[in-house]
Each structure stands twice: as structure tokens, then as C-alpha cells.
XYZ file of C-alpha atoms in Angstrom:
99
model
C 48.445 -44.586 -36.946
C 50.893 -42.019 -36.355
C 48.980 -39.255 -38.412
C 45.910 -40.622 -36.699
C 47.749 -39.172 -33.799
C 48.639 -36.421 -35.425
C 44.884 -35.730 -36.473
C 44.087 -35.763 -33.029
C 46.916 -32.992 -32.054
C 46.247 -30.880 -34.949
C 42.092 -30.684 -33.700
C 43.311 -30.448 -30.587
C 45.175 -26.881 -31.149
C 42.896 -25.459 -33.947
C 40.458 -26.013 -30.659
C 42.170 -24.365 -28.314
C 43.042 -21.796 -30.557
C 39.487 -20.980 -32.145
C 38.677 -20.455 -28.215
C 40.798 -18.168 -27.840
C 39.788 -16.089 -31.534
C 35.908 -16.488 -30.617
C 35.617 -16.267 -26.341
C 37.757 -12.347 -25.644
C 35.390 -11.614 -23.068
C 35.878 -14.182 -19.821
C 39.460 -14.740 -18.662
C 38.791 -18.536 -17.313
C 37.731 -19.744 -20.631
C 40.965 -17.790 -21.958
C 43.002 -19.998 -19.430
C 41.188 -22.709 -20.390
C 42.147 -22.400 -24.623
C 45.656 -21.721 -24.257
C 45.872 -25.052 -21.566
C 44.665 -27.103 -24.655
C 46.947 -25.767 -26.462
C 49.341 -26.461 -24.858
C 48.229 -29.701 -24.398
C 48.500 -30.259 -28.198
C 51.720 -29.327 -28.777
C 52.677 -32.242 -25.340
C 51.147 -34.978 -26.803
C 52.181 -33.692 -30.582
C 56.173 -33.853 -28.429
C 54.830 -37.481 -26.939
C 53.655 -39.043 -30.394
C 56.531 -38.516 -32.391
C 59.241 -39.181 -29.931
C 57.673 -42.537 -29.473
C 57.076 -42.804 -33.351
C 60.992 -42.280 -33.394
C 61.584 -43.838 -30.060
C 63.025 -40.779 -28.984
C 63.332 -40.201 -25.165
C 64.420 -36.394 -25.228
C 60.789 -35.377 -27.027
C 59.039 -37.173 -24.088
C 61.525 -35.125 -22.237
C 60.127 -31.477 -24.033
C 56.015 -33.159 -23.498
C 57.348 -32.934 -19.369
C 59.088 -29.464 -19.531
C 55.533 -28.440 -21.497
C 53.626 -29.641 -18.943
C 55.192 -28.206 -15.984
C 55.096 -24.448 -17.660
C 51.686 -25.457 -18.859
C 51.099 -25.869 -14.996
C 52.909 -23.050 -13.764
C 50.766 -21.054 -16.231
C 47.479 -22.097 -14.981
C 48.348 -21.726 -11.406
C 49.853 -17.987 -11.908
C 46.933 -17.264 -13.893
C 44.244 -18.650 -11.995
C 45.714 -16.487 -8.599
C 45.520 -13.222 -11.288
C 41.876 -14.569 -11.601
C 40.811 -14.910 -7.793
C 42.302 -11.304 -6.932
C 40.961 -9.378 -9.747
C 37.557 -10.916 -8.772
C 37.807 -9.889 -5.718
C 38.617 -5.974 -6.780
C 36.115 -6.111 -9.418
C 33.517 -8.515 -9.172
C 33.546 -9.819 -12.419
C 36.014 -11.532 -15.066
C 35.415 -9.223 -18.154
C 38.375 -9.579 -19.737
C 37.169 -5.274 -20.952
C 37.542 -4.124 -17.484
C 40.622 -5.411 -17.326
C 42.567 -2.012 -18.635
C 40.649 -0.086 -15.516
C 43.665 -1.876 -12.802
C 46.479 -0.095 -14.254
C 46.221 2.419 -11.826
């Protein structure tokens, strides 16, 4: 039973990792791929904590979800400001904002 849950988290993690490698043009999709990876790690901690009956893994899972929420809010706010300035969300034009 645990192996099936770990396989699901493994697949979710590699979906997020492939989203980062195959999509280099859209910032929004990169943020979504990072969120999927953090969700997979959080689920992994939760499943393992449930399996060994430990509360510390669930605490780490909540901590990871808090960090993911903070990362998403900051990333989306930067994305909105970048869109207002450049009228696009292409990663290729990020280098133009160094001035």
C-alpha cells in the first residue's frame, strides 16, 4: 500500500521536474511546476509519517505547504508587476529588467 502512494508522489515529482525542463518560456507554468514538486514532497512526508506513526513528518508537510504558499504569492506578485511593465510573461525578456 505504501509503495503505491510513494509511486504517486514519485510520478508527481517528475511531472513537475519535466515541466521545468521542457517549459522555459512561460513563468506561470514554471511556478506551477515548482508547486507540483512541492506538493509531491509534502505528500511523501505525509504518507511516510502516517506509515511510521510519527507526527514530525506531518509537521514538516505543513511547513512545506506554508513555504509553497509564500513562494506562490511572491512569484505571482512579481509576475503581475513584470506583466504590467513588459506586457508579456516570457522568460526570455527577464534579462531586460535589470536596469
